[in-house]
Coordinates of C-alpha atoms in Angstrom, one line a residue:
M1 CA 94.4 98.4 108.2
M2 CA 94.2 99.8 104.7
R3 CA 92.8 103.3 104.7
V4 CA 90.3 103.7 101.9
S5 CA 88.2 106.7 100.9
F6 CA 84.7 105.5 100.0
G7 CA 83.9 108.7 98.2
K8 CA 80.3 109.7 98.0
F9 CA 79.0 106.7 99.9
A10 CA 81.1 107.4 103.0
K11 CA 80.7 111.1 103.4
G12 CA 77.9 113.4 104.6
G13 CA 75.5 116.1 103.4
A14 CA 74.7 116.3 99.7
A15 CA 76.7 113.1 99.0
R16 CA 74.4 111.1 101.3
M17 CA 71.4 112.5 99.5
A18 CA 72.9 111.7 96.1
L19 CA 73.4 108.1 97.3
A20 CA 69.8 108.0 98.6
T21 CA 68.5 109.2 95.3
A22 CA 70.6 106.6 93.4
L23 CA 69.3 103.9 95.6
A24 CA 65.6 104.8 95.0
T25 CA 65.8 103.5 91.3
G26 CA 62.2 104.2 90.8
L27 CA 61.1 100.7 92.1
V28 CA 59.4 102.0 95.2
A29 CA 59.4 105.8 94.9
G30 CA 60.9 107.3 98.1
G31 CA 58.6 110.3 97.7
A32 CA 55.4 108.4 97.6
T33 CA 53.1 108.9 100.6
L34 CA 52.6 105.7 102.7
G35 CA 49.1 106.1 104.0
A36 CA 47.2 103.3 105.6
T37 CA 44.5 103.4 102.9
A38 CA 43.2 100.9 100.5
A39 CA 43.8 103.3 97.7
I40 CA 47.6 103.5 98.4
A41 CA 47.8 99.8 98.9
K42 CA 46.1 99.2 95.6
E43 CA 48.4 101.7 93.8
K44 CA 51.4 99.5 94.8
E45 CA 49.9 96.2 93.6
A46 CA 51.5 96.8 90.2
A47 CA 54.9 96.9 91.7
K48 CA 57.1 93.9 91.1
G49 CA 57.2 93.0 94.8
G50 CA 53.4 93.3 95.2
A51 CA 51.5 95.7 97.4
F52 CA 52.7 97.1 100.7
S53 CA 51.4 95.0 103.6
K54 CA 49.0 96.7 105.9
E55 CA 51.3 96.0 108.9
F56 CA 54.2 97.8 107.2
I57 CA 52.1 100.8 106.1
A58 CA 51.0 101.3 109.6
V59 CA 54.5 101.8 111.0
A60 CA 56.4 103.0 107.9
G61 CA 54.0 105.8 107.1
P62 CA 55.0 107.9 110.1
L63 CA 58.7 107.2 109.6
Q64 CA 58.5 108.4 106.0
K65 CA 57.0 111.7 107.2
V66 CA 59.8 112.1 109.8
L67 CA 62.4 111.5 107.1
G68 CA 60.7 113.9 104.7
D69 CA 60.5 116.6 107.3
A70 CA 64.2 116.1 108.1
A71 CA 65.2 116.3 104.4
A72 CA 63.2 119.5 104.0
A73 CA 64.9 121.0 107.1
K74 CA 68.2 120.0 105.7
A75 CA 67.4 121.7 102.4
K76 CA 66.6 124.9 104.3
G77 CA 70.1 124.9 105.9
T78 CA 69.3 123.3 109.3
S79 CA 72.5 122.1 111.0
D80 CA 73.4 118.4 111.2
A81 CA 73.2 118.5 115.0
D82 CA 69.7 119.8 114.9
I83 CA 68.7 117.3 112.2
K84 CA 70.0 114.5 114.4
T85 CA 67.9 115.9 117.3
Q86 CA 64.9 116.0 115.1
L87 CA 65.5 112.3 114.2
A88 CA 66.0 111.1 117.8
G89 CA 63.0 108.7 117.6
A90 CA 63.5 107.6 114.0
P91 CA 65.8 104.6 114.7
A92 CA 63.1 103.0 116.8
Q93 CA 60.5 103.7 114.1
L94 CA 62.9 102.1 111.6
A95 CA 63.2 99.0 113.8
A96 CA 59.5 98.8 114.0
A97 CA 59.1 99.1 110.2
E98 CA 61.8 96.4 109.7
A99 CA 59.9 94.1 112.1
A100 CA 56.7 94.6 110.2
I101 CA 58.2 93.5 106.8
K102 CA 55.9 91.0 105.1
N103 CA 56.9 91.0 101.5
P104 CA 59.6 92.2 99.0
T105 CA 58.1 95.6 98.5
D106 CA 58.1 96.2 102.3
R107 CA 61.8 95.0 102.5
M108 CA 62.9 97.2 99.6
T109 CA 61.3 100.3 101.1
A110 CA 62.6 99.6 104.6
G111 CA 66.0 99.3 103.1
Q112 CA 65.7 102.7 101.4
F113 CA 64.6 104.2 104.7
A114 CA 67.6 102.7 106.5
V115 CA 70.0 104.1 103.9
N116 CA 68.4 107.6 104.1
L117 CA 68.2 107.7 107.9
G118 CA 71.7 106.2 108.3
G119 CA 73.1 108.8 106.0
M120 CA 71.5 111.6 108.0
L121 CA 72.7 110.2 111.3
G122 CA 76.1 109.1 110.1
D123 CA 75.3 105.5 111.0
I124 CA 77.2 103.2 108.6
G125 CA 75.9 100.1 110.2
M126 CA 72.3 101.3 109.6
R127 CA 73.2 102.0 105.9
E128 CA 74.7 98.5 105.6
R129 CA 71.5 97.0 107.0
G130 CA 69.5 99.0 104.5
I131 CA 71.5 98.0 101.5
K132 CA 71.3 94.4 102.6
N133 CA 67.5 94.6 102.8
M134 CA 67.2 96.2 99.4
L135 CA 69.3 93.4 97.9
D136 CA 67.5 90.7 99.8
S137 CA 64.2 92.1 98.5
G138 CA 65.1 90.9 95.0
L139 CA 63.8 94.2 93.6
V140 CA 67.1 95.8 92.7
P141 CA 67.4 96.0 88.9
A142 CA 69.8 93.4 87.5
D143 CA 72.1 96.1 86.1
K144 CA 72.4 97.7 89.6
V145 CA 73.0 94.6 91.7
S146 CA 76.8 94.8 91.5
E147 CA 76.8 98.5 92.4
Y148 CA 74.6 97.8 95.4
Q149 CA 76.8 94.8 96.4
F150 CA 79.8 97.2 96.2
Y151 CA 78.0 99.6 98.6
L152 CA 77.2 96.7 100.9
G153 CA 80.8 95.5 100.9
N154 CA 82.1 99.0 101.6
F155 CA 79.8 99.6 104.5
A156 CA 80.5 96.1 105.9
Y157 CA 84.3 96.6 105.5
T158 CA 84.1 99.9 107.4
Q159 CA 82.1 98.2 110.2
K160 CA 84.7 95.3 110.3
D161 CA 81.8 93.0 109.4
W162 CA 84.2 90.8 107.6
P163 CA 81.9 87.9 106.6
V164 CA 79.4 90.2 105.0
A165 CA 82.2 92.2 103.3
V166 CA 83.8 89.1 101.9
D167 CA 80.5 87.7 100.6
A168 CA 79.4 91.0 99.0
L169 CA 82.8 92.0 97.5
T170 CA 83.4 88.5 96.1
K171 CA 80.2 88.8 94.1
V172 CA 81.4 92.3 92.9
V173 CA 84.7 90.9 91.8
Q174 CA 83.2 87.9 90.1
A175 CA 81.0 90.3 88.1
N176 CA 84.0 92.4 87.0
Y177 CA 82.4 95.5 88.4
S178 CA 84.2 98.7 87.3
E179 CA 85.2 99.9 90.7
D180 CA 88.8 98.7 91.1
T181 CA 89.0 99.2 94.8
A182 CA 86.6 96.3 95.3
A183 CA 89.3 93.7 94.8
E184 CA 91.7 95.4 97.2
L185 CA 89.0 95.7 99.9
L186 CA 88.1 92.1 99.4
A187 CA 91.8 91.0 99.8
D188 CA 92.2 93.2 102.9
A189 CA 89.0 91.8 104.4
Y190 CA 90.7 88.4 104.3
V191 CA 93.9 89.8 105.7
Q192 CA 92.1 91.4 108.6
Q193 CA 90.9 87.9 109.5
G194 CA 94.4 86.5 109.4
K195 CA 93.9 84.9 106.0
P196 CA 96.5 86.5 103.7
A197 CA 96.6 83.5 101.3
E198 CA 92.9 83.8 100.7
G199 CA 93.3 87.5 100.1
L200 CA 95.8 86.8 97.4
Q201 CA 93.5 84.2 95.9
A202 CA 90.8 86.9 95.8
L203 CA 93.1 89.3 93.9
K204 CA 94.0 86.5 91.5
L205 CA 90.3 86.0 90.8
A206 CA 90.0 89.7 90.1
V207 CA 93.0 89.7 87.7
D208 CA 91.7 86.6 85.9
T209 CA 88.2 88.0 85.6
R210 CA 89.4 91.4 84.3
K211 CA 91.7 89.7 81.8
A212 CA 89.0 87.4 80.6
A213 CA 86.8 90.4 79.9
G214 CA 89.6 92.0 77.9
G215 CA 90.1 94.8 80.4
T216 CA 93.2 96.4 81.9
V217 CA 94.4 95.1 85.2
P218 CA 95.1 98.0 87.7
A219 CA 98.7 98.3 88.8
D220 CA 97.5 98.7 92.4
W221 CA 96.2 95.1 92.5
F222 CA 99.8 93.9 92.0
K223 CA 101.2 96.3 94.5
R224 CA 98.6 95.2 97.1
A225 CA 99.3 91.5 96.4
N226 CA 103.1 92.0 96.7
L227 CA 102.6 93.8 100.0
I228 CA 100.3 91.1 101.4
A229 CA 102.7 88.3 100.3
Y230 CA 105.8 90.1 101.6
K231 CA 104.3 91.0 105.0
A232 CA 102.9 87.4 105.5
K233 CA 106.3 85.9 104.3
L234 CA 104.5 83.9 101.7
G235 CA 107.5 83.3 99.5
P236 CA 106.1 81.4 96.5
Q237 CA 103.2 83.9 96.3
A238 CA 105.5 86.9 96.6
I239 CA 107.6 85.6 93.7
E240 CA 104.5 84.8 91.6
W241 CA 102.9 88.2 92.1
S242 CA 106.2 90.1 91.5
T243 CA 106.5 88.2 88.2
M244 CA 102.9 89.0 87.3
M245 CA 103.5 92.6 88.2
V246 CA 106.5 93.0 85.8
E247 CA 104.7 91.1 83.1
N248 CA 101.8 93.6 83.4
D249 CA 104.1 96.6 83.5
P250 CA 107.8 96.0 82.7
S251 CA 109.0 99.3 84.1
P252 CA 112.5 99.6 85.6
I253 CA 111.2 99.8 89.2
N254 CA 109.0 96.8 88.7
W255 CA 111.9 94.8 87.3
L256 CA 113.9 95.8 90.3
G257 CA 111.2 94.8 92.7
A258 CA 110.5 91.5 91.0
G259 CA 114.2 90.6 91.0
Q260 CA 114.6 91.6 94.7
L261 CA 111.6 89.6 95.8
T262 CA 112.7 86.6 93.8
R263 CA 116.1 86.7 95.5
E264 CA 114.6 87.4 98.9
F265 CA 112.5 84.3 98.9
G266 CA 114.7 82.1 96.8
T267 CA 117.7 80.1 98.0
F268 CA 120.2 81.7 95.7
T269 CA 123.9 81.0 95.5
N270 CA 126.3 83.3 93.7
Q271 CA 125.4 81.5 90.5
E272 CA 121.7 82.4 90.7
S273 CA 122.6 85.9 91.8
L274 CA 124.9 86.3 88.8
D275 CA 122.1 85.5 86.4
L276 CA 119.7 87.8 88.3
G277 CA 122.2 90.6 88.0
R278 CA 122.4 89.9 84.3
L279 CA 118.6 90.1 84.0
M280 CA 118.5 93.4 85.9
M281 CA 121.2 94.9 83.7
R282 CA 119.4 93.8 80.5
S283 CA 115.8 94.6 81.6
G284 CA 116.4 98.1 82.6
A285 CA 116.1 97.6 86.4
F286 CA 119.4 99.4 86.8
Q287 CA 117.7 102.5 85.3
S288 CA 115.7 102.9 88.6
D289 CA 116.5 105.5 91.2
P290 CA 120.2 105.1 92.1
K291 CA 119.4 105.1 95.8
Y292 CA 117.9 101.6 95.3
L293 CA 120.7 100.1 93.3
E294 CA 124.0 100.1 95.2
R295 CA 123.3 96.7 96.8
E296 CA 122.4 95.3 93.3
Y297 CA 125.6 96.4 91.7
V298 CA 127.7 95.1 94.6
E299 CA 125.9 91.7 94.5
Y300 CA 126.4 91.4 90.8
I301 CA 130.1 92.2 91.1
E302 CA 130.5 89.7 93.9
A303 CA 128.6 87.0 92.1
A304 CA 130.6 87.5 88.9
D305 CA 134.0 87.7 90.8
P306 CA 136.9 89.5 89.0
R307 CA 138.9 86.3 89.3
R308 CA 136.4 84.3 87.3
L309 CA 134.7 86.7 85.0
P310 CA 136.9 89.8 84.9
G311 CA 135.4 91.3 81.7
E312 CA 131.9 91.2 83.1
V313 CA 133.0 92.6 86.5
L314 CA 134.7 95.5 84.8
K315 CA 131.7 96.3 82.6
V316 CA 129.3 96.2 85.7
A317 CA 131.6 98.2 87.9
E318 CA 132.2 100.9 85.3
A319 CA 128.5 101.1 84.6
G320 CA 127.8 101.6 88.3
V321 CA 130.3 104.4 88.6
A322 CA 129.0 106.1 85.4
A323 CA 125.4 105.9 86.9
G324 CA 126.6 107.6 90.1
V325 CA 125.6 104.5 92.1
L326 CA 129.2 103.4 92.9
R327 CA 132.2 105.5 93.8
A328 CA 135.4 104.8 91.9
N329 CA 137.5 105.5 95.0
D330 CA 135.5 103.1 97.2
Q331 CA 137.9 100.3 98.3
F332 CA 135.6 97.5 97.1
V333 CA 134.9 99.1 93.7
A334 CA 138.6 100.1 93.2
D335 CA 139.8 96.6 94.0
A336 CA 137.3 95.0 91.7
I337 CA 138.2 97.2 88.8
S338 CA 141.9 96.7 89.4
Q339 CA 141.7 93.0 89.6
A340 CA 139.5 92.7 86.6
K341 CA 141.7 94.9 84.4
G342 CA 144.8 92.9 85.4
R343 CA 143.2 89.6 84.3
I344 CA 141.2 90.3 81.1
A345 CA 144.1 90.0 78.6
A346 CA 145.3 86.6 79.8
D347 CA 141.7 85.4 80.3
K348 CA 140.7 86.2 76.7
A349 CA 143.9 84.7 75.4
S350 CA 143.1 81.4 77.1
L351 CA 139.7 81.0 75.5
P352 CA 140.6 79.2 72.3
G353 CA 142.6 76.5 74.2
L354 CA 139.8 76.1 76.7
E355 CA 137.3 75.7 73.9
R356 CA 139.5 72.9 72.3
D357 CA 139.7 71.1 75.6
A358 CA 136.0 71.5 76.2
R359 CA 135.1 69.9 72.9
A360 CA 137.4 67.0 73.6
G361 CA 136.3 66.5 77.1
A362 CA 134.4 63.4 78.4
D363 CA 131.7 65.5 80.0
G364 CA 130.2 69.0 79.7
K365 CA 132.0 70.7 82.6
G366 CA 134.7 72.3 80.5
A367 CA 132.2 73.4 77.8
L368 CA 130.0 75.0 80.5
A369 CA 132.9 76.9 82.0
T370 CA 134.1 78.1 78.6
A371 CA 130.6 79.1 77.6
D372 CA 130.3 81.2 80.8
A373 CA 133.5 83.0 79.8
Y374 CA 132.3 83.7 76.2
L375 CA 128.9 84.9 77.6
S376 CA 130.6 87.3 80.0
Y377 CA 132.5 88.9 77.1
G378 CA 129.4 89.3 75.0
D379 CA 130.1 86.5 72.5
A380 CA 126.5 85.1 72.6
A381 CA 126.8 82.9 69.5
K382 CA 129.9 81.1 70.8
A383 CA 128.4 80.8 74.2
E384 CA 125.1 79.3 72.8
D385 CA 127.1 76.7 70.9
L386 CA 129.1 75.6 73.9
Y387 CA 126.1 75.6 76.3
K388 CA 124.4 73.2 73.9
L389 CA 127.5 71.1 73.9
A390 CA 127.7 71.1 77.7
I391 CA 124.1 69.9 78.0
Q392 CA 124.7 67.2 75.4
K393 CA 127.8 65.9 77.2
G394 CA 126.1 66.0 80.6
N395 CA 127.4 65.7 84.2
I396 CA 126.7 69.3 84.8
D397 CA 124.1 71.6 86.5
K398 CA 121.6 71.4 83.7
D399 CA 119.3 74.1 85.0
R400 CA 122.3 76.5 85.2
A401 CA 123.3 75.7 81.7
L402 CA 119.8 76.0 80.4
T403 CA 119.4 79.4 82.1
R404 CA 122.5 80.7 80.4
L405 CA 121.7 79.2 77.1
G406 CA 118.5 81.1 77.2
I407 CA 120.4 84.3 78.1
A408 CA 122.7 83.8 75.2
Q409 CA 119.7 83.3 72.9
C410 CA 118.1 86.5 74.2
D411 CA 121.3 88.4 73.5
E412 CA 121.1 87.1 69.9
G413 CA 117.5 88.2 69.6
K414 CA 116.3 84.6 69.4
Y415 CA 113.5 85.2 71.9
E416 CA 111.2 82.4 71.0
E417 CA 114.0 79.9 71.2
A418 CA 115.0 81.4 74.5
K419 CA 111.5 81.0 75.9
A420 CA 111.5 77.4 74.9
T421 CA 114.8 77.0 76.7
F422 CA 113.6 78.6 79.9
A423 CA 110.5 76.4 79.8
Q424 CA 112.8 73.4 80.3
I425 CA 114.0 74.6 83.7
T426 CA 112.1 72.9 86.5
G427 CA 114.3 73.1 89.6
A428 CA 112.9 74.8 92.6
V429 CA 115.8 77.3 92.8
R430 CA 116.0 78.4 89.2
A431 CA 112.4 78.0 88.0
P432 CA 111.3 81.3 89.4
L433 CA 114.3 83.0 87.9
A434 CA 113.5 81.3 84.6
K435 CA 110.0 82.7 84.7
L436 CA 111.4 86.2 85.0
W437 CA 113.7 85.7 82.1
T438 CA 110.7 84.4 80.1
V439 CA 108.9 87.7 80.8
Y440 CA 112.0 89.5 79.6
A441 CA 112.1 87.5 76.4
T442 CA 108.4 88.0 75.8
T443 CA 108.8 91.8 76.4
K444 CA 111.7 92.0 74.0
A445 CA 110.0 89.9 71.4
A446 CA 107.0 92.3 71.5
K447 CA 109.2 95.2 70.7

C-alpha cells in the first residue's frame, strides 16, 4: 500500500488542535457553552442550521465540558496517557450526542466534537465520522467543502474505508483542490480494491481537470499512473501514460522510460526497435544515467545490423563507447564496429545505382530500402524524397515508410509536416511509436 504522510491532520498534539480550530470555522463556536437553557437555545436560532435541539443540548453539554477540561489539561502539559484516562467516558458521551441529533446545527457540532475527541484519543475512525457529520450538516462554508472532503478522504483511506475514500476524494479531484496527493490517494484507493483501471481513470480525471484550469500537472501523477499500469500489466494504459509523462516533461529519463514501456508492451520486431532506438538517440534518452543504457545501445545496434545499415551501426556503437556505456573490447561491440567499418565504403558506393533502380521499379520496395540507407547516413532530404516515392508506388509496409518519412522530416526541421505524417499511422504496432515521435516533433518545434 502506498505510504502517505497526512501532515497536520494525521499527527498528534498541537497539530490536532490546529485542525480542530480550522474545523470550527465560526459556524458553531466550539467554545460556546452548551447549557440546557432557553437563553442558549435562543442565542443559536440565528445560526444557519437553526437552534440546537433540547435533546442534543441535554447530552452534548456535559461532553463539551469534558472536552474543554481535557484541552485545558493538555495546555498545562498533562501527558497524552493521562488525557486519554481523563477522557475514558467521552466516547460513550459522543455516541449519545450523535444519537440525539435533530437538525443541522446539532450535526455540525457533534462532528466538531468527534474531530476534537478523535484527535485527543488518536482515533482516526472517530475523526472520519466527525468530518462526515460536519459535511452532512450542510453548514460547512462553500469555500471549505473541498478541504473538508480532503480530510474525510484521508481519514477514510487510512481506515481502509475505500467506498467513503473514493467518494470524498473524487469530489476533491473534480473540484481541482490544490492538494496534489488527493489524486494519488484516490487512484490507490481503487487499486486497493483490485480496480487498477479505475484508478488510472481517476488520475486521468485529475490531469484533465488541472489542465482545464490552466494549472501545472504534478510529475508524481504520471509516475503513479505508470507504476499502476505496469504492475497491473495494463499495456495500452502503460503506453498512454508514459507518452503523457514525456509530453508533460521531456527529460532524458522520461524519454527513456517512455521508450522502454512502449517496447515492453508492444509487439516490436527489429524494424520497430530500430525506429525506437533512433528516437532515443535524437530525444536525449541516451543522456540518462549510463547504468540504464547498455541494453538500449545493444538493441539499437542489433536492430540496425552492420550488414544492412553499417553507417548507423558504427555511429551508435562509437557513441556508446564514448559515453562509457559500451566497452570497445567487448566481443559484441568489437565485432559490430569491425563489420560496419568493412562495409561502409561499398555500401555508400552502391547508393546511386540503387536509387536509379528504385525509381524505375514497379513497386515501392526498392525505394523504401534505398531511403532507409540514405536515412541511416544522415541524408534526410534524399530519404524523404524516396520514402514518398515508395509510398506512392505501394506494395510496401506503409506504416514503416510513414514512420521513417516522419523521422526524415524531423531531421530536416520540418516538424509540422512530420506530425502530419505520423498522424497517418494507424497500425496497432506502430501507432504508439508514432505518438512518441509526435511528442518529439512537438517538443522540437517548441524550441
